[in-house]
Every structure is written in structure tokens, then in C-alpha cells.
Amino acid sequence: MLTPEDKELLVKKGISEQRIAEQLAYFEQGFPFLKLDAAASIGKGVMVSAENEVKAYLEAWDAYKEGEKTIVKFVPASGAASRMFKNLFEFLGADYDVPTTDFEKKFFECIHNFAFYDDLNVACISHTGKDIDTLIAGKEYKPVVANLLEAAGLNYGALPKGLLKFHRYDEGARTPLEEHLVEGALYAAGKTGKVNVHFTVSAEHRELFMKLVEEKVALYAQKYGVEYQVSFSEQKPSTDTVAADMDNNPFRDNGKLLFRPGGHGALIENLNDLDADIIFIKNIDNVVPDRLKGDTVTYKKLIAGVLVTLQKQAFEYLELLDGGKYTHAQLEEIIRFLQQALCCRKPDIKDLEDAELVIYLRQKLNRPMRVCGMVKNVGEPGGGPFLAYNADGTISLQILESSQIDMNDPVKKEMFEKGTHFNPVDLVCAVRDYKGNKFNLVQYVDKATGFISYKSKNGKELKALELPGLWNGAMSDWNTIFVEVPLSTFNPVKTVNDLLREQHQ
């Protein structure tokens, strides 16, 4: 099946033949749907903190930050902005020259409100000899869009979202990268004022990210009285997945095996490489201007406070279990903690002898832990919080995408459609055990939660394999806690016109 050239390519990418065989088997068999217990909701897996609890959690986080622990803010930032401009690319290629769709009309009507307007105006003058207003008055709309998207102009159609100007300030416009630096200073600075921010980027844009950081980092360090440690990584070639043809054989392009990036689940490796105790995870485009950052900061601190509070309790129980001196009443207390605080249930737990019970409790407590903010469902596409069955028969909290749920089963479909909450990708993670050793995060991935999509290459259809998503199957075997956070903390930018929403002005 594999030629000598194939084997050479595998060695170069750091991919084993066994992994290729595993991936081809998934194309053959598909991925199983997850067995659901229920959609998570308030009182059933989603926490809502009372006012006095909020205060306690915020204080717990502030106290934790004053210790010696390493806190990192992790931002997946490799995504290109091309999808943000899909409608404008369509306008450029359309057989009409004036804005026709509602989207196109809104873009031009509100063009002065974009943070990149001044840069675009300069580009238009430079390349057409006319400013934007003159071009629009003369019904020359396409040159404006061309100067925004194409390489001769601002090249926004090919840049990553993190480098686009999103928000206006008196002192100049800010990119999402800069907004994340500011956020880091507001909730992730340690006692020495050090802020660790890690961006995952694509190789082609790494230098542009580094250049922007060099230009801006001193400005924000001075403004917020912090010291930044900004680092970057790229998705590893070893996490690429082989493509298959429609008969589930390796897809070949000019005789060579075709590999594709494995999706955001590949970033579990990047996360695993970080030297950290606590890691915040948030998408690059979910940022707001300073005037709206209050809720973001409060709720980031809240979920971090929940995390360190529950971690402290889990560590105390692990020390008790490892010490060997515990009573049956204490074991029952640990069971309650596992079931009520960590939402992890074992239906047949009563059948376990004490010795078996201790092994089970220790195994479930001694895992990475994450707290995920959940917003009320407003019909945005994306995953939701569920109670699902695991391979060992236990039930725990999981973030699931629709592709993991059997939509042909009316009961499961209804669970998904009536879900009260939605995953905005707002996580804080604890990645060391109670002795201070790093967990090997790769060991906690549920490999059976990948996803197969259909693509094409040079006109030939192919199947592509996405690895278990970073906050889905890649964190399947973690202890998971869901906390309700307000919708004001979720402001993603999926299209360029989203920047016209009040939250981004």
C-alpha cells in the first residue's frame, strides 16, 4: 500500500505507519455517535453562582495569582480571515458593479465605521488616485473592495484575523492580537506582573505576528504596568491527517499522498508543550473594545476562581487517598464531590468494594481539569454542553458538536435542538497533578470522536479527517465543569459586517 516515497514522507512529517492505518480504518468505519444522557442545563451540569459565591471565587483567583504558579493565555490564531470576506469576494466576482445584496449595501453604507477605514482610504488614493468617498460617488465600488482584499492593497483577504484592525481608539486602531494582550494584563498577570500569552499561528504568518508584537508590546506593557512574555507555535506536521478517496484508499495527488491539517484538535499537542499550571483558552476573534471588557474580565476571573477552588479540593482528596488513612464516611464525601461538583457519575458505584472504590475515585480525581463558560443559546452555530456516556460506562460533562450526535434519533435530535446553552470557547484549564507534575494531555483524548468531511482536490472528490476537536474529544477524559457566563462575553467576528455591531464600535 505505501511506496518507499510515501514512507520517506511519513518520516519527514513524524507520522507513523500505524497512525496512517488507524486513520484509514476511521474512513472505512466512520466515527460512532456519542451516547447521550441529557443536554446540560442549569441545575443539571451548568453552574450559576450566587453573589456571595462570585465574590469568593474572584478572591480565590486573586489569591492564586499572588502565588508562584505559571498562568498562560492560549489563543488559537492561525485561521485566515478569508471566510470573513466571503460576501465581498462574491461581490468582486459578480456580474454587477453596484451593491445589490443587503450585506453589500450595509458594508458600503457604514464603511466609515470600520477601524480599517483610514488604511483603506490611503490604499485607494495610492492605487486609484481617488479617496473612498469619490470612488463611491462615481459608483466605483469594486476598486474599494479590491484595495481591501487583494495583495496590492491591504491584503485582508489573505491575512489571519488576528492581524486585522478590529476596533477604533483615540490613539489608533487595535487588532485582535492587541486586544488579547490587553486582556492578559487584566486577568492573567502573576504577582510579578508577568503576562504569558501564547498564539498558535500558521508558518506563513508567523513573522507578521512577531513584527506586530515587537511594535506594540512595549506600549501595552507600560500602559498596564506588566511585563509580557509572548510566544508562538505552529500546528505540528505530525498532526496532519491523510486524505482518502471515495473507496477509503489513500488519496494521491500526482502520485503523492495528500495530507491535510487535522483541525483545531491538533492544538492539544501545542497545549501539551506549554510549561504552565493554569491555561486560559479563547478564540482570536472573540474580543471587545476596552469600554466593554468589564464583563469579560470579571467572568474570566470567576471561572478561574471556580477552577482553582475545585482543584484545591480534589488535591486534598487525592492526598487523603494516597495517604491510605481514610474512613468510609470520607470516601462517601469524595463520591459526592465527584458527582455534584465535577458531574461525574458511575451508575453502578454501589457495587464496588472499598478497595475498588479508592482506585476508581483516585483515577477520576487525578486528571486535567477545565472550567468552561457557557452562554445561553441564541442559535449561533457550534457545540453545546451535554452529559454523555464514556467508554468506561461513567457519565460526564462533554462539549459536543452536532456531528457527534445521531440526528436520526428523534430523542437525541430534540436534546440538541432544545439545549439551553452554547459553547463560546471560553475555557480555563489546570494541567498539573497534585504533586506538581504535568499531565500528558495527549493521553486524555478520545480518538473515536473525530469527524469526516468531504472536500475536493483538482476536481477529484476526497474524504478529509479532522482530529477530535480541542474542546470536544481532545479533552474528553478531563474533569469538566460548566459555568453560565453572560452573552456579553461572546462577541465573535464571523463576517466583516459583524465589526459594525455595537459591541465592536
Short mmCIF file of C-alpha atoms in Angstrom, two decimals:
data_model
loop_
_atom_site.label_atom_id
_atom_site.label_comp_id
_atom_site.label_asym_id
_atom_site.label_seq_id
_atom_site.Cartn_x
_atom_site.Cartn_y
_atom_site.Cartn_z
CA MET A 1 0.00 0.00 0.00
CA LEU A 2 2.77 2.50 0.92
CA THR A 3 5.58 3.19 -1.54
CA PRO A 4 9.17 3.97 -0.45
CA GLU A 5 8.44 7.66 -1.28
CA ASP A 6 5.37 7.53 0.98
CA LYS A 7 7.47 6.12 3.82
CA GLU A 8 10.07 8.84 3.34
CA LEU A 9 7.33 11.50 3.55
CA LEU A 10 5.97 9.94 6.76
CA VAL A 11 9.41 10.04 8.39
CA LYS A 12 9.79 13.69 7.36
CA LYS A 13 6.43 14.61 8.89
CA GLY A 14 6.93 12.47 12.01
CA ILE A 15 3.88 10.27 11.29
CA SER A 16 3.95 6.54 11.97
CA GLU A 17 2.60 3.94 9.55
CA GLN A 18 0.36 2.74 12.38
CA ARG A 19 -1.27 6.18 12.57
CA ILE A 20 -1.98 6.11 8.83
CA ALA A 21 -3.57 2.66 9.22
CA GLU A 22 -5.72 3.98 12.12
CA GLN A 23 -6.88 6.95 10.06
CA LEU A 24 -7.77 4.81 7.03
CA ALA A 25 -9.72 2.49 9.34
CA TYR A 26 -11.78 5.50 10.51
CA PHE A 27 -12.63 6.34 6.88
CA GLU A 28 -13.77 2.74 6.48
CA GLN A 29 -15.81 2.50 9.72
CA GLY A 30 -16.77 6.13 10.36
CA PHE A 31 -16.97 7.52 13.88
CA PRO A 32 -19.57 6.30 16.36
CA PHE A 33 -22.16 8.76 17.68
CA LEU A 34 -21.84 9.52 21.36
CA LYS A 35 -24.38 8.03 23.74
CA LEU A 36 -26.16 10.92 25.45
CA ASP A 37 -27.67 11.07 28.91
CA ALA A 38 -29.07 14.63 28.68
CA ALA A 39 -28.36 18.14 27.50
CA ALA A 40 -26.65 20.01 30.33
CA SER A 41 -28.71 22.86 31.79
CA ILE A 42 -28.92 24.95 34.95
CA GLY A 43 -29.16 22.57 37.89
CA LYS A 44 -28.07 19.72 35.64
CA GLY A 45 -24.42 20.33 34.90
CA VAL A 46 -24.39 24.12 34.36
CA MET A 47 -23.43 26.13 37.45
CA VAL A 48 -24.83 29.58 38.22
CA SER A 49 -23.02 31.31 41.04
CA ALA A 50 -24.88 33.33 43.69
CA GLU A 51 -23.49 36.80 44.50
CA ASN A 52 -21.64 35.71 47.65
CA GLU A 53 -20.10 32.77 45.73
CA VAL A 54 -18.96 35.09 42.92
CA LYS A 55 -17.11 37.22 45.46
CA ALA A 56 -15.44 34.12 46.96
CA TYR A 57 -14.38 32.82 43.54
CA LEU A 58 -12.96 36.19 42.46
CA GLU A 59 -10.98 36.35 45.71
CA ALA A 60 -9.77 32.76 45.18
CA TRP A 61 -8.39 33.72 41.77
CA ASP A 62 -6.72 36.90 43.04
CA ALA A 63 -5.08 34.87 45.83
CA TYR A 64 -3.92 32.19 43.37
CA LYS A 65 -2.31 34.82 41.11
CA GLU A 66 -0.22 36.01 44.07
CA GLY A 67 1.42 32.57 44.32
CA GLU A 68 4.30 31.09 42.36
CA LYS A 69 2.21 29.38 39.66
CA THR A 70 2.58 29.95 35.92
CA ILE A 71 -0.50 31.29 34.14
CA VAL A 72 -0.68 31.28 30.33
CA LYS A 73 -3.25 32.74 27.95
CA PHE A 74 -3.51 30.45 24.89
CA VAL A 75 -5.02 31.90 21.71
CA PRO A 76 -5.60 29.79 18.57
CA ALA A 77 -4.83 32.39 15.89
CA SER A 78 -3.86 30.55 12.72
CA GLY A 79 -7.24 30.91 10.99
CA ALA A 80 -7.21 33.01 7.80
CA ALA A 81 -9.76 35.80 7.52
CA SER A 82 -10.83 34.76 4.01
CA ARG A 83 -14.20 33.43 5.31
CA MET A 84 -14.82 36.80 6.96
CA PHE A 85 -14.85 38.35 3.49
CA LYS A 86 -16.74 35.61 1.61
CA ASN A 87 -19.57 38.02 0.66
CA LEU A 88 -17.13 40.67 -0.58
CA PHE A 89 -15.17 38.15 -2.66
CA GLU A 90 -18.51 37.18 -4.22
CA PHE A 91 -19.22 40.85 -4.97
CA LEU A 92 -15.82 41.21 -6.68
CA GLY A 93 -16.63 38.24 -8.91
CA ALA A 94 -20.27 39.20 -9.55
CA ASP A 95 -21.56 40.32 -12.94
CA TYR A 96 -22.97 43.53 -11.40
CA ASP A 97 -20.98 46.55 -10.21
CA VAL A 98 -23.16 48.19 -7.57
CA PRO A 99 -24.03 46.80 -4.12
CA THR A 100 -27.08 44.59 -4.57
CA THR A 101 -27.40 42.25 -1.58
CA ASP A 102 -28.28 43.55 1.89
CA PHE A 103 -24.78 42.59 3.02
CA GLU A 104 -23.09 44.60 0.27
CA LYS A 105 -25.32 47.61 0.85
CA LYS A 106 -24.63 47.60 4.58
CA PHE A 107 -20.87 47.33 4.03
CA PHE A 108 -20.78 50.43 1.85
CA GLU A 109 -23.36 52.44 3.82
CA CYS A 110 -21.33 52.00 7.01
CA ILE A 111 -17.85 51.93 5.52
CA HIS A 112 -16.70 54.94 7.59
CA ASN A 113 -17.35 52.94 10.78
CA PHE A 114 -14.71 50.27 10.17
CA ALA A 115 -11.47 50.56 12.17
CA PHE A 116 -9.52 49.86 8.96
CA TYR A 117 -11.22 52.73 7.09
CA ASP A 118 -8.25 55.13 7.24
CA ASP A 119 -5.81 52.47 5.97
CA LEU A 120 -8.22 51.53 3.19
CA ASN A 121 -8.65 55.17 2.21
CA VAL A 122 -4.87 55.59 1.88
CA ALA A 123 -4.67 52.40 -0.22
CA CYS A 124 -7.46 53.63 -2.52
CA ILE A 125 -5.80 57.02 -3.03
CA SER A 126 -2.46 55.35 -3.67
CA HIS A 127 -3.80 52.89 -6.29
CA THR A 128 -6.67 54.77 -7.93
CA GLY A 129 -5.86 58.43 -7.27
CA LYS A 130 -9.28 58.78 -5.58
CA ASP A 131 -10.43 58.51 -1.99
CA ILE A 132 -13.23 56.14 -0.93
CA ASP A 133 -15.97 58.79 -0.96
CA THR A 134 -15.03 59.86 -4.50
CA LEU A 135 -14.98 56.24 -5.71
CA ILE A 136 -18.40 55.56 -4.17
CA ALA A 137 -19.85 58.82 -5.56
CA GLY A 138 -18.69 57.67 -9.01
CA LYS A 139 -20.24 54.23 -8.44
CA GLU A 140 -16.75 52.65 -8.48
CA TYR A 141 -17.40 50.16 -5.72
CA LYS A 142 -15.24 47.25 -6.79
CA PRO A 143 -11.90 49.11 -6.60
CA VAL A 144 -12.70 49.81 -2.92
CA VAL A 145 -13.21 46.11 -2.21
CA ALA A 146 -10.18 45.14 -4.30
CA ASN A 147 -8.00 47.50 -2.26
CA LEU A 148 -9.28 45.91 0.94
CA LEU A 149 -8.86 42.27 -0.06
CA GLU A 150 -6.10 41.99 -2.62
CA ALA A 151 -2.33 41.88 -2.19
CA ALA A 152 -1.77 45.22 -3.92
CA GLY A 153 -3.95 46.87 -1.25
CA LEU A 154 -4.37 45.87 2.41
CA ASN A 155 -4.39 42.12 1.55
CA TYR A 156 -7.06 41.49 4.21
CA GLY A 157 -8.43 38.57 2.17
CA ALA A 158 -5.23 36.60 2.79
CA LEU A 159 -4.24 37.70 6.29
CA PRO A 160 -5.19 35.96 9.55
CA LYS A 161 -7.95 37.56 11.65
CA GLY A 162 -5.51 38.34 14.44
CA LEU A 163 -3.74 40.98 12.33
CA LEU A 164 -6.78 42.90 11.03
CA LYS A 165 -7.83 46.21 12.56
CA PHE A 166 -10.99 45.50 14.57
CA HIS A 167 -11.55 48.40 16.99
CA ARG A 168 -11.05 52.16 16.94
CA TYR A 169 -9.45 54.15 19.77
CA ASP A 170 -8.37 57.78 20.02
CA GLU A 171 -4.74 56.67 19.86
CA GLY A 172 -5.31 54.43 16.82
CA ALA A 173 -6.96 51.16 15.78
CA ARG A 174 -6.32 47.82 17.51
CA THR A 175 -6.06 44.30 16.16
CA PRO A 176 -7.43 41.21 17.98
CA LEU A 177 -3.84 40.29 18.86
CA GLU A 178 -3.52 43.57 20.77
CA GLU A 179 -6.90 43.11 22.47
CA HIS A 180 -5.71 39.72 23.76
CA LEU A 181 -2.52 41.33 25.12
CA VAL A 182 -4.69 43.84 26.98
CA GLU A 183 -6.98 41.07 28.31
CA GLY A 184 -3.94 39.15 29.52
CA ALA A 185 -2.84 42.14 31.58
CA LEU A 186 -6.32 42.43 33.12
CA TYR A 187 -6.82 38.87 34.40
CA ALA A 188 -3.75 36.69 33.80
CA ALA A 189 -0.85 38.68 35.28
CA GLY A 190 1.07 36.89 38.02
CA LYS A 191 2.31 38.57 41.20
CA THR A 192 5.46 39.85 39.46
CA GLY A 193 3.31 41.43 36.74
CA LYS A 194 4.36 38.87 34.13
CA VAL A 195 1.79 38.08 31.44
CA ASN A 196 2.37 34.95 29.34
CA VAL A 197 0.46 34.96 26.06
CA HIS A 198 0.85 32.13 23.52
CA PHE A 199 -0.52 32.36 19.98
CA THR A 200 -0.76 29.39 17.63
CA VAL A 201 -0.13 30.71 14.13
CA SER A 202 0.46 29.42 10.62
CA ALA A 203 4.07 29.30 9.41
CA GLU A 204 3.40 31.81 6.62
CA HIS A 205 2.14 34.49 9.02
CA ARG A 206 4.45 33.93 11.98
CA GLU A 207 6.80 36.78 11.04
CA LEU A 208 3.91 39.24 10.67
CA PHE A 209 2.65 38.31 14.15
CA MET A 210 6.14 38.69 15.62
CA LYS A 211 6.58 42.07 13.92
CA LEU A 212 3.28 43.37 15.34
CA VAL A 213 4.20 42.17 18.83
CA GLU A 214 7.60 43.89 18.58
CA GLU A 215 5.89 47.13 17.53
CA LYS A 216 3.18 47.12 20.20
CA VAL A 217 4.25 45.14 23.26
CA ALA A 218 6.17 47.95 25.00
CA LEU A 219 3.18 50.27 24.63
CA TYR A 220 0.81 47.87 26.47
CA ALA A 221 3.46 46.84 29.00
CA GLN A 222 3.83 50.49 30.01
CA LYS A 223 0.09 51.21 29.91
CA TYR A 224 -0.82 48.30 32.22
CA GLY A 225 2.36 48.07 34.29
CA VAL A 226 3.11 44.50 33.23
CA GLU A 227 5.86 42.55 31.52
CA TYR A 228 4.82 40.44 28.52
CA GLN A 229 6.23 37.08 27.54
CA VAL A 230 4.70 36.41 24.11
CA SER A 231 5.37 33.11 22.39
CA PHE A 232 4.21 31.39 19.21
CA SER A 233 3.84 27.86 17.90
CA GLU A 234 2.54 26.22 14.76
CA GLN A 235 0.42 23.13 14.24
CA LYS A 236 2.82 20.18 14.08
CA PRO A 237 3.21 18.39 10.72
CA SER A 238 2.81 15.12 12.66
CA THR A 239 -0.83 16.07 13.40
CA ASP A 240 -1.74 16.29 9.70
CA THR A 241 -4.16 13.58 8.57
CA VAL A 242 -4.07 11.56 5.37
CA ALA A 243 -6.88 12.17 2.88
CA ALA A 244 -8.79 9.24 1.36
CA ASP A 245 -10.57 8.70 -1.92
CA MET A 246 -14.20 7.62 -2.07
CA ASP A 247 -13.13 3.96 -1.73
CA ASN A 248 -11.24 4.77 1.50
CA ASN A 249 -7.81 4.27 -0.06
CA PRO A 250 -5.12 6.92 0.46
CA PHE A 251 -5.82 9.88 -1.85
CA ARG A 252 -2.93 10.64 -4.18
CA ASP A 253 -2.17 13.94 -5.84
CA ASN A 254 0.30 13.43 -8.71
CA GLY A 255 1.19 10.09 -7.19
CA LYS A 256 1.93 11.58 -3.73
CA LEU A 257 -0.04 11.01 -0.54
CA LEU A 258 -2.16 14.05 0.28
CA PHE A 259 -2.10 15.29 3.88
CA ARG A 260 -4.36 17.94 5.36
CA PRO A 261 -4.23 19.89 8.65
CA GLY A 262 -6.05 17.94 11.38
CA GLY A 263 -8.22 20.86 12.58
CA HIS A 264 -8.08 22.63 15.97
CA GLY A 265 -7.86 19.30 17.77
CA ALA A 266 -4.22 19.17 16.62
CA LEU A 267 -3.55 22.01 19.08
CA ILE A 268 -3.75 19.63 22.05
CA GLU A 269 -0.07 18.97 21.22
CA ASN A 270 0.76 22.70 21.37
CA LEU A 271 -1.13 22.97 24.65
CA ASN A 272 0.74 19.96 25.98
CA ASP A 273 4.09 21.64 25.22
CA LEU A 274 3.36 24.68 27.39
CA ASP A 275 5.08 24.97 30.75
CA ALA A 276 2.08 26.15 32.75
CA ASP A 277 -0.13 25.45 35.74
CA ILE A 278 -3.25 27.26 34.52
CA ILE A 279 -4.10 27.97 30.87
CA PHE A 280 -6.86 30.25 29.59
CA ILE A 281 -8.17 29.41 26.09
CA LYS A 282 -10.15 31.81 23.95
CA ASN A 283 -10.54 32.26 20.19
CA ILE A 284 -8.72 35.11 18.45
CA ASP A 285 -11.86 36.87 17.14
CA ASN A 286 -13.83 36.96 20.41
CA VAL A 287 -12.68 40.36 21.67
CA VAL A 288 -14.33 43.67 22.53
CA PRO A 289 -13.12 47.26 22.94
CA ASP A 290 -11.96 48.41 26.38
CA ARG A 291 -15.30 50.03 27.25
CA LEU A 292 -16.94 46.55 27.20
CA LYS A 293 -14.13 44.50 28.74
CA GLY A 294 -15.57 44.63 32.28
CA ASP A 295 -17.77 41.54 31.95
CA THR A 296 -15.08 39.63 30.07
CA VAL A 297 -12.55 40.23 32.84
CA THR A 298 -14.97 39.53 35.70
CA TYR A 299 -16.17 36.23 34.26
CA LYS A 300 -12.68 35.10 33.23
CA LYS A 301 -11.65 35.61 36.85
CA LEU A 302 -14.82 33.88 38.03
CA ILE A 303 -14.28 30.68 36.02
CA ALA A 304 -10.60 30.67 37.03
CA GLY A 305 -11.68 31.03 40.68
CA VAL A 306 -14.06 28.09 40.30
CA LEU A 307 -11.22 26.06 38.78
CA VAL A 308 -8.61 26.70 41.48
CA THR A 309 -11.20 26.18 44.24
CA LEU A 310 -12.29 22.78 42.89
CA GLN A 311 -8.71 21.79 42.07
CA LYS A 312 -7.64 22.53 45.66
CA GLN A 313 -10.42 20.29 46.95
CA ALA A 314 -9.55 17.48 44.51
CA PHE A 315 -5.88 17.70 45.54
CA GLU A 316 -6.81 17.40 49.23
CA TYR A 317 -8.87 14.28 48.49
CA LEU A 318 -6.04 12.76 46.43
CA GLU A 319 -3.59 13.31 49.29
CA LEU A 320 -6.05 11.64 51.65
CA LEU A 321 -6.50 8.64 49.33
CA ASP A 322 -2.75 8.29 48.73
CA GLY A 323 -2.09 8.54 52.45
CA GLY A 324 -4.21 5.42 52.98
CA LYS A 325 -5.88 6.70 56.18
CA TYR A 326 -9.50 7.43 55.38
CA THR A 327 -12.87 6.42 56.73
CA HIS A 328 -15.84 5.09 54.78
CA ALA A 329 -17.61 8.40 55.51
CA GLN A 330 -14.73 10.27 53.85
CA LEU A 331 -15.00 8.03 50.77
CA GLU A 332 -18.71 8.90 50.59
CA GLU A 333 -17.81 12.60 50.82
CA ILE A 334 -15.42 12.18 47.87
CA ILE A 335 -18.13 10.38 45.87
CA ARG A 336 -20.47 13.35 46.49
CA PHE A 337 -17.77 15.79 45.37
CA LEU A 338 -17.18 13.79 42.20
CA GLN A 339 -20.91 13.53 41.43
CA GLN A 340 -22.08 17.00 42.47
CA ALA A 341 -19.13 19.35 41.85
CA LEU A 342 -17.49 17.51 38.94
CA CYS A 343 -20.69 15.97 37.49
CA CYS A 344 -19.06 12.59 37.03
CA ARG A 345 -21.33 9.63 37.79
CA LYS A 346 -20.84 5.88 37.80
CA PRO A 347 -24.26 4.21 37.73
CA ASP A 348 -23.03 1.00 39.42
CA ILE A 349 -20.77 2.65 42.01
CA LYS A 350 -22.62 0.92 44.88
CA ASP A 351 -21.35 -2.44 43.62
CA LEU A 352 -17.69 -1.51 44.25
CA GLU A 353 -15.77 -2.80 47.26
CA ASP A 354 -13.85 -0.12 49.20
CA ALA A 355 -10.51 -1.07 47.61
CA GLU A 356 -12.01 -0.87 44.09
CA LEU A 357 -13.79 2.35 45.03
CA VAL A 358 -10.50 4.01 46.07
CA ILE A 359 -8.89 3.06 42.75
CA TYR A 360 -11.90 4.46 40.87
CA LEU A 361 -12.02 7.73 42.85
CA ARG A 362 -8.30 8.28 42.52
CA GLN A 363 -8.43 7.68 38.77
CA LYS A 364 -11.28 10.18 38.28
CA LEU A 365 -9.80 12.89 40.52
CA ASN A 366 -6.26 12.66 39.16
CA ARG A 367 -6.95 14.15 35.71
CA PRO A 368 -6.60 17.51 33.99
CA MET A 369 -9.46 19.83 34.94
CA ARG A 370 -11.21 22.56 32.97
CA VAL A 371 -13.95 25.07 33.64
CA CYS A 372 -15.87 26.19 30.55
CA GLY A 373 -18.00 29.29 30.33
CA MET A 374 -21.41 28.59 28.72
CA VAL A 375 -23.71 31.24 27.30
CA LYS A 376 -27.47 30.98 26.82
CA ASN A 377 -28.35 29.53 23.43
CA VAL A 378 -29.13 32.21 20.86
CA GLY A 379 -29.00 29.99 17.80
CA GLU A 380 -25.30 30.51 16.97
CA PRO A 381 -23.72 27.53 15.17
CA GLY A 382 -21.41 25.40 17.28
CA GLY A 383 -21.20 22.91 20.11
CA GLY A 384 -23.22 22.61 23.25
CA PRO A 385 -22.90 21.17 26.76
CA PHE A 386 -24.10 17.59 27.34
CA LEU A 387 -23.96 14.78 29.84
CA ALA A 388 -22.61 11.84 27.83
CA TYR A 389 -21.57 8.25 28.45
CA ASN A 390 -17.86 7.42 28.36
CA ALA A 391 -16.24 4.17 27.21
CA ASP A 392 -15.89 3.03 30.86
CA GLY A 393 -19.65 3.36 31.48
CA THR A 394 -19.39 6.59 33.50
CA ILE A 395 -21.36 9.72 32.63
CA SER A 396 -19.62 13.10 32.50
CA LEU A 397 -19.88 16.58 31.01
CA GLN A 398 -18.78 16.98 27.38
CA ILE A 399 -18.90 19.74 24.77
CA LEU A 400 -20.38 18.15 21.64
CA GLU A 401 -20.75 19.25 18.04
CA SER A 402 -23.84 18.27 16.03
CA SER A 403 -21.71 15.81 14.01
CA GLN A 404 -21.18 13.72 17.18
CA ILE A 405 -24.93 13.32 17.75
CA ASP A 406 -27.21 10.90 15.93
CA MET A 407 -29.71 13.34 14.41
CA ASN A 408 -31.73 10.42 13.03
CA ASP A 409 -32.67 9.56 16.60
CA PRO A 410 -35.60 11.90 17.43
CA VAL A 411 -34.81 11.86 21.17
CA LYS A 412 -31.15 12.88 20.62
CA LYS A 413 -32.14 15.44 17.99
CA GLU A 414 -34.58 17.03 20.40
CA MET A 415 -31.92 17.13 23.13
CA PHE A 416 -29.61 19.01 20.76
CA GLU A 417 -32.28 21.39 19.48
CA LYS A 418 -33.67 22.20 22.93
CA GLY A 419 -30.26 22.72 24.51
CA THR A 420 -30.38 25.82 26.71
CA HIS A 421 -26.68 26.68 26.42
CA PHE A 422 -23.96 27.08 23.84
CA ASN A 423 -20.15 26.76 23.91
CA PRO A 424 -18.45 30.12 23.23
CA VAL A 425 -14.91 28.64 23.63
CA ASP A 426 -14.19 30.22 26.98
CA LEU A 427 -12.02 27.79 28.92
CA VAL A 428 -9.58 27.77 31.79
CA CYS A 429 -7.55 24.62 32.30
CA ALA A 430 -5.48 23.09 35.12
CA VAL A 431 -2.83 20.80 33.67
CA ARG A 432 -0.70 19.58 36.61
CA ASP A 433 -1.35 16.87 39.19
CA TYR A 434 -1.32 17.41 42.96
CA LYS A 435 2.41 16.64 43.10
CA GLY A 436 3.14 19.35 40.54
CA ASN A 437 3.81 17.01 37.60
CA LYS A 438 2.46 17.91 34.16
CA PHE A 439 -0.26 15.67 32.82
CA ASN A 440 0.43 14.26 29.38
CA LEU A 441 -2.67 15.76 27.75
CA VAL A 442 -2.44 13.52 24.68
CA GLN A 443 -3.39 10.55 26.87
CA TYR A 444 -6.81 12.08 27.65
CA VAL A 445 -8.01 12.33 24.02
CA ASP A 446 -10.93 10.18 22.88
CA LYS A 447 -9.68 9.18 19.43
CA ALA A 448 -13.13 7.91 18.44
CA THR A 449 -14.56 11.45 18.37
CA GLY A 450 -13.04 12.69 15.11
CA PHE A 451 -15.00 13.90 12.12
CA ILE A 452 -15.01 13.11 8.39
CA SER A 453 -15.76 15.84 5.87
CA TYR A 454 -15.96 15.84 2.08
CA LYS A 455 -13.67 18.06 0.04
CA SER A 456 -12.11 18.05 -3.40
CA LYS A 457 -8.64 18.50 -4.87
CA ASN A 458 -8.11 19.37 -8.54
CA GLY A 459 -11.70 18.40 -9.26
CA LYS A 460 -11.42 14.99 -7.58
CA GLU A 461 -13.59 14.25 -4.54
CA LEU A 462 -11.86 13.25 -1.32
CA LYS A 463 -12.58 12.50 2.32
CA ALA A 464 -10.78 14.56 4.97
CA LEU A 465 -10.29 13.54 8.58
CA GLU A 466 -10.50 16.06 11.40
CA LEU A 467 -8.98 15.09 14.72
CA PRO A 468 -11.14 15.20 17.88
CA GLY A 469 -11.79 18.92 18.45
CA LEU A 470 -9.64 20.72 21.03
CA TRP A 471 -12.51 21.36 23.46
CA ASN A 472 -14.53 18.32 22.31
CA GLY A 473 -12.95 14.87 22.10
CA ALA A 474 -9.40 16.10 22.73
CA MET A 475 -10.45 16.95 26.30
CA SER A 476 -12.95 14.11 26.64
CA ASP A 477 -11.26 12.46 29.63
CA TRP A 478 -10.77 15.66 31.67
CA ASN A 479 -12.78 16.71 34.69
CA THR A 480 -15.16 19.30 33.28
CA ILE A 481 -17.24 22.00 34.96
CA PHE A 482 -19.70 24.26 33.10
CA VAL A 483 -20.44 27.77 34.43
CA GLU A 484 -23.02 30.12 32.95
CA VAL A 485 -21.49 33.38 31.69
CA PRO A 486 -23.38 36.31 30.15
CA LEU A 487 -23.83 36.70 26.41
CA SER A 488 -21.87 39.96 26.67
CA THR A 489 -18.69 37.85 26.93
CA PHE A 490 -19.28 36.30 23.49
CA ASN A 491 -18.68 38.63 20.55
CA PRO A 492 -17.15 36.66 17.67
CA VAL A 493 -16.45 38.20 14.28
CA LYS A 494 -17.52 35.75 11.59
CA THR A 495 -18.11 38.27 8.77
CA VAL A 496 -16.65 41.72 8.17
CA ASN A 497 -20.08 43.27 8.86
CA ASP A 498 -20.01 41.83 12.39
CA LEU A 499 -17.50 44.61 13.08
CA LEU A 500 -20.40 47.04 12.62
CA ARG A 501 -22.23 45.57 15.62
CA GLU A 502 -22.48 47.93 18.57
CA GLN A 503 -20.11 45.66 20.58
CA HIS A 504 -17.27 46.33 18.13
CA GLN A 505 -17.78 50.05 17.63
#
